[in-house]
mmCIF file of C-alpha atoms and ligand atoms in Angstrom:
data_model
loop_
_atom_site.group_PDB
_atom_site.id
_atom_site.type_symbol
_atom_site.label_atom_id
_atom_site.label_comp_id
_atom_site.label_asym_id
_atom_site.label_seq_id
_atom_site.Cartn_x
_atom_site.Cartn_y
_atom_site.Cartn_z
ATOM 1 C CA MET A 1 17.354 9.290 -2.803
ATOM 2 C CA GLU A 2 13.997 8.399 -1.292
ATOM 3 C CA VAL A 3 11.722 11.126 0.064
ATOM 4 C CA ILE A 4 8.808 10.318 2.358
ATOM 5 C CA LYS A 5 5.326 11.691 1.919
ATOM 6 C CA ASP A 6 4.549 12.624 5.489
ATOM 7 C CA TYR A 7 0.933 12.187 6.631
ATOM 8 C CA ASN A 8 1.780 13.175 10.211
ATOM 9 C CA GLY A 9 -0.405 16.092 11.233
ATOM 10 C CA ARG A 10 -3.027 15.221 8.628
ATOM 11 C CA ASP A 11 -6.229 13.282 9.328
ATOM 12 C CA TYR A 12 -6.441 11.019 6.307
ATOM 13 C CA ARG A 13 -9.971 9.964 7.326
ATOM 14 C CA THR A 14 -11.269 13.248 5.877
ATOM 15 C CA VAL A 15 -10.544 11.912 2.357
ATOM 16 C CA TRP A 16 -13.276 9.377 2.966
ATOM 17 C CA GLN A 17 -15.848 12.088 3.726
ATOM 18 C CA HIS A 18 -15.947 13.270 0.100
ATOM 19 C CA PRO A 19 -19.268 12.438 -1.655
ATOM 20 C CA ARG A 20 -17.545 9.992 -3.982
ATOM 21 C CA ALA A 21 -15.693 8.243 -1.137
ATOM 22 C CA LYS A 22 -18.291 5.579 -0.380
ATOM 23 C CA PHE A 23 -18.330 4.556 -4.040
ATOM 24 C CA GLU A 24 -14.518 4.573 -4.225
ATOM 25 C CA ASP A 25 -14.242 2.531 -1.044
ATOM 26 C CA GLU A 26 -16.791 0.050 -2.440
ATOM 27 C CA ILE A 27 -14.769 -0.327 -5.676
ATOM 28 C CA GLU A 28 -11.466 -0.748 -3.811
ATOM 29 C CA THR A 29 -12.934 -3.232 -1.353
ATOM 30 C CA GLY A 30 -14.393 -5.255 -4.242
ATOM 31 C CA VAL A 31 -11.154 -5.437 -6.225
ATOM 32 C CA THR A 32 -9.164 -6.160 -3.053
ATOM 33 C CA LYS A 33 -11.387 -9.143 -2.313
ATOM 34 C CA ARG A 34 -10.797 -10.431 -5.848
ATOM 35 C CA LEU A 35 -7.016 -10.093 -5.861
ATOM 36 C CA LEU A 36 -5.915 -10.559 -2.278
ATOM 37 C CA SER A 37 -4.094 -13.756 -1.429
ATOM 38 C CA GLU A 38 -5.919 -16.187 0.861
ATOM 39 C CA ASP A 39 -2.754 -16.830 2.818
ATOM 40 C CA LYS A 40 -2.717 -17.250 6.560
ATOM 41 C CA GLY A 41 0.251 -16.535 8.825
ATOM 42 C CA TRP A 42 1.816 -13.073 8.837
ATOM 43 C CA PHE A 43 0.232 -10.446 6.619
ATOM 44 C CA ILE A 44 1.276 -6.802 6.123
ATOM 45 C CA ASP A 45 -0.582 -3.675 5.020
ATOM 46 C CA ILE A 46 2.258 -1.373 3.901
ATOM 47 C CA GLY A 47 1.272 2.265 4.340
ATOM 48 C CA GLY A 48 -1.918 0.942 5.924
ATOM 49 C CA GLY A 49 -2.813 4.322 7.444
ATOM 50 C CA TYR A 50 -5.521 4.116 10.109
ATOM 51 C CA GLY A 51 -6.426 0.510 9.232
ATOM 52 C CA ARG A 52 -9.247 1.286 6.783
ATOM 53 C CA LEU A 53 -8.994 -2.161 5.227
ATOM 54 C CA TYR A 54 -8.908 -4.236 8.419
ATOM 55 C CA PRO A 55 -12.457 -5.632 7.881
ATOM 56 C CA VAL A 56 -11.359 -6.972 4.454
ATOM 57 C CA LEU A 57 -8.015 -8.336 5.671
ATOM 58 C CA LYS A 58 -9.229 -10.012 8.856
ATOM 59 C CA LYS A 59 -9.061 -13.782 8.548
ATOM 60 C CA GLU A 60 -8.864 -16.784 10.852
ATOM 61 C CA GLY A 61 -5.216 -17.810 11.316
ATOM 62 C CA ARG A 62 -3.818 -14.507 10.040
ATOM 63 C CA ASN A 63 -1.854 -11.860 11.985
ATOM 64 C CA ILE A 64 -1.988 -8.425 10.393
ATOM 65 C CA VAL A 65 0.725 -5.784 10.685
ATOM 66 C CA PHE A 66 -0.273 -2.234 9.793
ATOM 67 C CA ALA A 67 2.974 -0.454 8.936
ATOM 68 C CA ASP A 68 2.900 3.272 8.308
ATOM 69 C CA PHE A 69 5.184 6.272 8.770
ATOM 70 C CA ALA A 70 2.371 8.430 10.165
ATOM 71 C CA MET A 71 2.165 8.012 13.931
ATOM 72 C CA ASN A 72 -1.097 10.012 14.066
ATOM 73 C CA LEU A 73 -2.848 7.514 11.746
ATOM 74 C CA LEU A 74 -1.567 4.546 13.741
ATOM 75 C CA GLU A 75 -2.936 6.210 16.884
ATOM 76 C CA ILE A 76 -6.379 6.243 15.245
ATOM 77 C CA ALA A 77 -5.895 2.566 14.315
ATOM 78 C CA GLU A 78 -4.953 1.830 17.918
ATOM 79 C CA LYS A 79 -8.245 3.332 19.157
ATOM 80 C CA ASP A 80 -10.395 1.706 16.456
ATOM 81 C CA ILE A 81 -8.909 -1.766 15.954
ATOM 82 C CA GLY A 82 -5.954 -1.997 18.365
ATOM 83 C CA ALA A 83 -7.822 -4.173 20.857
ATOM 84 C CA ASN A 84 -7.940 -7.084 18.376
ATOM 85 C CA SER A 85 -5.305 -9.711 19.127
ATOM 86 C CA ASP A 86 -4.550 -10.182 15.396
ATOM 87 C CA VAL A 87 -3.603 -6.498 14.900
ATOM 88 C CA PHE A 88 0.007 -5.260 15.202
ATOM 89 C CA LEU A 89 0.818 -1.578 14.732
ATOM 90 C CA VAL A 90 4.256 -0.559 13.537
ATOM 91 C CA ALA A 91 5.474 2.935 12.704
ATOM 92 C CA ALA A 92 8.007 2.375 9.960
ATOM 93 C CA ASN A 93 9.487 3.729 6.783
ATOM 94 C CA ALA A 94 8.477 1.492 3.861
ATOM 95 C CA TYR A 95 12.018 1.819 2.446
ATOM 96 C CA TYR A 96 13.560 0.397 5.655
ATOM 97 C CA MET A 97 11.098 -1.971 7.237
ATOM 98 C CA PRO A 98 11.877 -3.477 10.661
ATOM 99 C CA PHE A 99 11.154 -7.055 9.621
ATOM 100 C CA LYS A 100 13.401 -10.009 9.021
ATOM 101 C CA ASP A 101 13.903 -11.400 5.528
ATOM 102 C CA SER A 102 11.160 -13.703 4.190
ATOM 103 C CA THR A 103 8.732 -12.993 7.051
ATOM 104 C CA PHE A 104 5.364 -12.297 5.450
ATOM 105 C CA ASP A 105 3.086 -14.811 3.798
ATOM 106 C CA GLY A 106 1.174 -12.050 2.019
ATOM 107 C CA GLY A 107 0.312 -8.390 2.007
ATOM 108 C CA LEU A 108 -1.062 -5.363 0.272
ATOM 109 C CA SER A 109 -0.313 -1.726 -0.337
ATOM 110 C CA ILE A 110 -2.983 0.662 -1.569
ATOM 111 C CA ARG A 111 -2.554 4.351 -2.477
ATOM 112 C CA VAL A 112 1.088 4.238 -1.384
ATOM 113 C CA PHE A 113 3.069 3.485 -4.564
ATOM 114 C CA HIS A 114 1.975 6.885 -5.966
ATOM 115 C CA HIS A 115 3.944 8.539 -3.132
ATOM 116 C CA MET A 116 7.144 6.597 -3.767
ATOM 117 C CA SER A 117 10.008 8.689 -5.129
ATOM 118 C CA ASP A 118 12.135 5.537 -5.440
ATOM 119 C CA PRO A 119 9.743 2.761 -6.568
ATOM 120 C CA GLU A 120 12.515 0.252 -7.214
ATOM 121 C CA LYS A 121 13.913 0.588 -3.712
ATOM 122 C CA PHE A 122 10.409 0.260 -2.278
ATOM 123 C CA LEU A 123 9.635 -2.921 -4.246
ATOM 124 C CA ARG A 124 13.013 -4.435 -3.341
ATOM 125 C CA GLU A 125 12.235 -3.894 0.325
ATOM 126 C CA CYS A 126 8.780 -5.475 -0.148
ATOM 127 C CA ALA A 127 10.428 -8.501 -1.807
ATOM 128 C CA ARG A 128 12.937 -8.798 1.028
ATOM 129 C CA ILE A 129 10.305 -9.119 3.783
ATOM 130 C CA LEU A 130 8.011 -11.409 1.790
ATOM 131 C CA SER A 131 8.392 -15.181 1.990
ATOM 132 C CA SER A 132 9.222 -17.179 -1.116
ATOM 133 C CA GLY A 133 6.120 -17.418 -3.347
ATOM 134 C CA GLY A 134 4.320 -14.820 -1.189
ATOM 135 C CA ARG A 135 1.940 -12.381 -2.883
ATOM 136 C CA ILE A 136 1.317 -8.670 -2.405
ATOM 137 C CA MET A 137 -1.610 -6.768 -3.834
ATOM 138 C CA MET A 138 -0.055 -3.494 -4.926
ATOM 139 C CA GLU A 139 -2.068 -0.572 -6.290
ATOM 140 C CA TYR A 140 -0.567 2.198 -8.409
ATOM 141 C CA ALA A 141 -1.847 5.230 -10.329
ATOM 142 C CA ASN A 142 -1.793 4.391 -14.029
ATOM 143 C CA LYS A 143 -0.473 7.469 -15.882
ATOM 144 C CA ARG A 144 -1.540 5.929 -19.211
ATOM 145 C CA ASN A 145 -5.208 5.630 -18.340
ATOM 146 C CA LEU A 146 -7.818 6.229 -21.007
ATOM 147 C CA ALA A 147 -8.884 9.747 -19.983
ATOM 148 C CA ARG A 148 -5.316 10.942 -19.406
ATOM 149 C CA THR A 149 -4.109 9.572 -22.737
ATOM 150 C CA PHE A 150 -6.771 11.651 -24.517
ATOM 151 C CA LYS A 151 -5.863 14.698 -22.432
ATOM 152 C CA ARG A 152 -2.056 14.454 -22.386
ATOM 153 C CA GLY A 153 -1.180 12.408 -25.480
ATOM 154 C CA ALA A 154 2.535 11.596 -25.718
ATOM 155 C CA GLN A 155 3.190 12.619 -22.111
ATOM 156 C CA ALA A 156 0.815 9.886 -20.906
ATOM 157 C CA LEU A 157 2.474 7.344 -23.202
ATOM 158 C CA ARG A 158 6.024 7.979 -21.925
ATOM 159 C CA GLU A 159 7.113 4.838 -20.056
ATOM 160 C CA ASP A 160 8.160 6.332 -16.730
ATOM 161 C CA HIS A 161 7.258 7.090 -13.109
ATOM 162 C CA GLU A 162 6.043 10.634 -13.690
ATOM 163 C CA ALA A 163 5.850 13.294 -10.977
ATOM 164 C CA TYR A 164 2.329 14.794 -11.058
ATOM 165 C CA GLY A 165 3.104 17.057 -8.109
ATOM 166 C CA GLU A 166 5.173 17.026 -4.966
ATOM 167 C CA LEU A 167 5.567 13.375 -3.962
ATOM 168 C CA LEU A 168 2.700 12.285 -6.175
ATOM 169 C CA TYR A 169 3.474 10.001 -9.107
ATOM 170 C CA GLY A 170 1.697 8.275 -11.940
ATOM 171 C CA THR A 171 3.336 5.157 -13.314
ATOM 172 C CA HIS A 172 3.260 3.705 -16.827
ATOM 173 C CA PRO A 173 2.151 0.021 -16.789
ATOM 174 C CA ARG A 174 5.278 -1.014 -18.724
ATOM 175 C CA PHE A 175 7.570 0.844 -16.315
ATOM 176 C CA TYR A 176 5.718 -0.857 -13.442
ATOM 177 C CA ALA A 177 5.974 -4.327 -15.021
ATOM 178 C CA LYS A 178 9.707 -3.837 -15.646
ATOM 179 C CA THR A 179 10.362 -2.664 -12.077
ATOM 180 C CA VAL A 180 8.333 -5.560 -10.641
ATOM 181 C CA ASP A 181 10.357 -7.983 -12.745
ATOM 182 C CA GLN A 182 13.696 -6.432 -11.721
ATOM 183 C CA THR A 183 12.920 -6.564 -8.005
ATOM 184 C CA GLY A 184 12.219 -10.291 -7.641
ATOM 185 C CA PHE A 185 8.496 -10.448 -8.384
ATOM 186 C CA THR A 186 6.249 -11.884 -11.064
ATOM 187 C CA LEU A 187 3.280 -9.785 -12.164
ATOM 188 C CA ARG A 188 0.353 -12.238 -12.041
ATOM 189 C CA LYS A 189 -2.626 -10.024 -12.742
ATOM 190 C CA THR A 190 -3.726 -6.397 -13.154
ATOM 191 C CA LEU A 191 -7.254 -5.057 -12.705
ATOM 192 C CA GLY A 192 -7.865 -1.420 -13.570
ATOM 193 C CA VAL A 193 -10.717 0.428 -11.856
ATOM 194 C CA GLY A 194 -11.857 3.918 -10.887
ATOM 195 C CA PHE A 195 -13.217 5.372 -14.151
ATOM 196 C CA ILE A 196 -16.316 6.978 -12.630
ATOM 197 C CA PRO A 197 -15.590 8.215 -9.056
ATOM 198 C CA ARG A 198 -13.681 11.314 -10.175
ATOM 199 C CA PHE A 199 -16.885 12.651 -11.750
ATOM 200 C CA ILE A 200 -18.959 12.309 -8.564
ATOM 201 C CA THR A 201 -19.799 15.509 -6.737
ATOM 202 C CA GLU A 202 -22.252 16.431 -3.999
ATOM 203 C CA LYS A 203 -24.740 17.482 -6.676
ATOM 204 C CA ASN A 204 -24.750 14.235 -8.651
ATOM 205 C CA VAL A 205 -23.994 11.698 -5.914
ATOM 206 C CA PHE A 206 -27.606 10.457 -6.154
ATOM 207 C CA LEU A 207 -26.679 8.982 -9.557
ATOM 208 C CA VAL A 208 -24.274 6.414 -8.025
ATOM 209 C CA PRO A 209 -26.731 3.468 -8.263
ATOM 210 C CA LEU A 210 -27.011 4.151 -12.017
ATOM 211 C CA LEU A 211 -23.268 4.642 -12.468
ATOM 212 C CA ARG A 212 -22.292 1.439 -10.674
ATOM 213 C CA PRO A 213 -23.036 -0.855 -13.687
ATOM 214 C CA ILE A 214 -21.222 1.610 -15.987
ATOM 215 C CA GLU A 215 -18.109 1.416 -13.789
ATOM 216 C CA LYS A 216 -18.350 -2.394 -13.910
ATOM 217 C CA PHE A 217 -18.592 -2.295 -17.700
ATOM 218 C CA LEU A 218 -15.602 0.076 -18.050
ATOM 219 C CA ASP A 219 -13.557 -2.033 -15.604
ATOM 220 C CA ALA A 220 -14.246 -5.152 -17.667
ATOM 221 C CA VAL A 221 -13.593 -3.585 -21.083
ATOM 222 C CA PHE A 222 -10.802 -1.057 -20.415
ATOM 223 C CA GLY A 223 -9.575 -1.900 -16.906
ATOM 224 C CA THR A 224 -8.424 -5.316 -18.053
ATOM 225 C CA ARG A 225 -6.441 -3.615 -20.852
ATOM 226 C CA ASN A 226 -4.314 -1.455 -18.570
ATOM 227 C CA LEU A 227 -6.380 1.662 -19.278
ATOM 228 C CA GLY A 228 -7.939 2.248 -15.854
ATOM 229 C CA PRO A 229 -6.843 5.122 -13.577
ATOM 230 C CA LEU A 230 -6.069 2.836 -10.623
ATOM 231 C CA ASN A 231 -4.273 -0.402 -11.326
ATOM 232 C CA PHE A 232 -4.588 -3.098 -8.689
ATOM 233 C CA THR A 233 -1.934 -5.727 -9.228
ATOM 234 C CA ASP A 234 -1.235 -9.154 -7.811
ATOM 235 C CA ILE A 235 2.548 -9.617 -7.616
ATOM 236 C CA GLN A 236 4.295 -12.726 -6.374
ATOM 237 C CA LYS A 237 7.800 -13.141 -5.040
ATOM 238 C CA THR A 238 9.684 -15.666 -7.122
ATOM 239 C CA GLY A 239 10.311 -19.096 -5.639
ATOM 240 C CA GLU A 240 8.382 -22.024 -4.179
ATOM 241 C CA LYS A 241 5.543 -21.148 -1.819
ATOM 242 C CA THR A 242 6.420 -21.873 1.799
ATOM 243 C CA PRO A 243 3.989 -22.896 4.616
ATOM 244 C CA PRO A 244 2.514 -20.060 6.772
ATOM 245 C CA ASN A 245 4.926 -18.426 9.179
ATOM 246 C CA THR A 246 3.861 -19.154 12.766
ATOM 247 C CA ALA A 247 6.644 -17.190 14.498
ATOM 248 C CA SER A 248 5.811 -14.729 17.295
ATOM 249 C CA PHE A 249 5.847 -10.958 16.689
ATOM 250 C CA ASN A 250 9.108 -10.532 18.593
ATOM 251 C CA SER A 251 10.822 -13.018 16.330
ATOM 252 C CA ILE A 252 9.778 -11.359 13.044
ATOM 253 C CA ILE A 253 11.028 -7.861 13.907
ATOM 254 C CA CYS A 254 14.570 -6.554 13.500
ATOM 255 C CA CYS A 255 16.499 -3.307 13.492
ATOM 256 C CA PRO A 256 15.390 -1.299 10.422
ATOM 257 C CA ALA A 257 18.869 0.185 10.091
ATOM 258 C CA CYS A 258 21.206 -2.825 10.354
ATOM 259 C CA LYS A 259 18.612 -5.670 10.148
ATOM 260 C CA LYS A 260 20.054 -7.412 13.212
ATOM 261 C CA ASP A 261 17.971 -8.801 16.114
ATOM 262 C CA VAL A 262 16.254 -6.495 18.595
ATOM 263 C CA GLU A 263 15.505 -7.203 22.245
ATOM 264 C CA ASP A 264 12.700 -6.005 24.489
ATOM 265 C CA VAL A 265 14.022 -3.419 26.975
ATOM 266 C CA GLY A 266 10.708 -2.611 28.653
ATOM 267 C CA THR A 267 10.179 0.834 27.108
ATOM 268 C CA GLY A 268 10.609 -0.550 23.604
ATOM 269 C CA MET A 269 13.137 -2.431 21.514
ATOM 270 C CA LYS A 270 16.904 -2.161 21.326
ATOM 271 C CA CYS A 271 19.167 -3.450 18.583
ATOM 272 C CA THR A 272 21.547 -6.125 19.861
ATOM 273 C CA SER A 273 24.152 -5.016 17.321
ATOM 274 C CA CYS A 274 24.075 -1.234 16.702
ATOM 275 C CA ALA A 275 22.304 -0.390 20.038
ATOM 276 C CA ARG A 276 19.742 1.893 18.393
ATOM 277 C CA THR A 277 16.560 2.089 20.495
ATOM 278 C CA TYR A 278 12.978 2.086 19.276
ATOM 279 C CA PRO A 279 10.212 3.145 21.682
ATOM 280 C CA LYS A 280 6.868 1.440 22.136
ATOM 281 C CA VAL A 281 4.012 3.869 22.691
ATOM 282 C CA GLY A 282 0.805 2.120 23.756
ATOM 283 C CA LYS A 283 0.374 -0.676 21.231
ATOM 284 C CA ILE A 284 2.525 1.068 18.595
ATOM 285 C CA TYR A 285 6.122 -0.001 17.965
ATOM 286 C CA ASP A 286 7.989 3.043 16.692
ATOM 287 C CA PHE A 287 10.628 1.754 14.283
ATOM 288 C CA ARG A 288 10.788 4.848 12.080
ATOM 289 C CA TYR A 289 14.189 5.073 10.471
ATOM 290 C CA THR A 290 14.989 7.460 7.661
ATOM 291 C CA ALA A 291 18.717 7.004 6.869
ATOM 292 C CA ASP A 292 19.426 9.901 4.527
ATOM 293 C CA ALA A 293 15.796 10.320 3.449
ATOM 294 C CA GLN A 294 13.997 13.637 3.525
ATOM 295 C CA LEU A 295 10.444 14.283 4.610
ATOM 296 C CA GLY A 296 8.172 16.001 2.123
ATOM 297 C CA LYS A 297 4.615 17.263 2.214
HETATM 298 C C1 SAM B 1 -3.099 7.792 0.676
HETATM 299 S S1 SAM B 1 -2.663 7.090 2.207
HETATM 300 C C2 SAM B 1 -3.294 5.433 2.052
HETATM 301 C C3 SAM B 1 -3.549 4.747 3.348
HETATM 302 C C4 SAM B 1 -4.146 3.333 3.232
HETATM 303 N N1 SAM B 1 -3.330 2.468 2.418
HETATM 304 C C5 SAM B 1 -5.547 3.380 2.696
HETATM 305 O O1 SAM B 1 -5.742 3.073 1.500
HETATM 306 O O2 SAM B 1 -6.463 3.741 3.454
HETATM 307 C C6 SAM B 1 -0.911 6.860 1.993
HETATM 308 C C7 SAM B 1 -0.242 6.290 3.230
HETATM 309 O O3 SAM B 1 1.111 5.955 2.898
HETATM 310 C C8 SAM B 1 1.932 6.299 4.004
HETATM 311 N N2 SAM B 1 3.311 6.456 3.532
HETATM 312 C C9 SAM B 1 3.772 7.238 2.530
HETATM 313 N N3 SAM B 1 5.096 7.094 2.390
HETATM 314 C C10 SAM B 1 5.495 6.175 3.310
HETATM 315 C C11 SAM B 1 6.745 5.584 3.657
HETATM 316 N N4 SAM B 1 7.871 5.903 3.030
HETATM 317 N N5 SAM B 1 6.752 4.696 4.659
HETATM 318 C C12 SAM B 1 5.626 4.336 5.308
HETATM 319 N N6 SAM B 1 4.412 4.852 5.028
HETATM 320 C C13 SAM B 1 4.355 5.767 4.038
HETATM 321 C C14 SAM B 1 1.320 7.579 4.535
HETATM 322 O O4 SAM B 1 1.702 7.861 5.852
HETATM 323 C C15 SAM B 1 -0.185 7.286 4.376
HETATM 324 O O5 SAM B 1 -0.743 6.709 5.516
#
């Protein structure tokens, strides 16, 4: 059964105030630019939080949906980027997304897979909403990274989705590749990064300009061999690539529970089949649906 890591009540922006954060953000932005699909049409940031990556995702001819379970983070996104006509904010559970089959031309998901208690179910749902041939840039924590293999030995080499703590997982690259393959995707490329940031503290942050080339070297030598702590992957839904989806927002959404059409009832959306209602608060569509899932901290 899936359990949701709940960021409600927590200001995720504080993570980016750590001394190493600027360096980490720079690394993630760089690798995102390298791997992200160029596709126009509908694009989704799954578990997109407060929209940190909007400046990287923004593109002429692209509509971007930020889907996240945490209403508080979407409220921040609404204040910061909500006025842009290409931004759509949707509160949703990544296991039950309120989008019709084959909707999105592309997408990404960063720092989310490591919270997924049921990675197969999550990837299946990603495949469902993606159009044929569509690509998602998916990041996961590589449990078999170089440092961890030295530290943990056989435990790091075990090919599984290992719980590091409550709702925090590290995934073996082979387990990831197998799950990707079983859920209707092809793994096109993996770039491993993030060797240096964990060693940055307030005291040594001044060394970042010197450490930058070392990170680049480690990324090139070990990151490309599946030994980096953070694996950024480019995965593609099987099938022929289709032209960009030009449908309106109202025609890409559906009931997250029964997947049937929803209609606008003024205060939000209502399912035309099961009659469930989903409120709209400001610019945020609240489609959170949890079935039998539990919330976890
Ligand atoms: C570490 S944050 C990353 C946020 C964003 N991707 C970024 O890199 O700035 C993880 C995000 O995943 C979201 N999340 C975790 N489980 C989820 C689920 N089942 N459905 C939707 N969002 C989820 C959390 O609410 C949180 O915003």
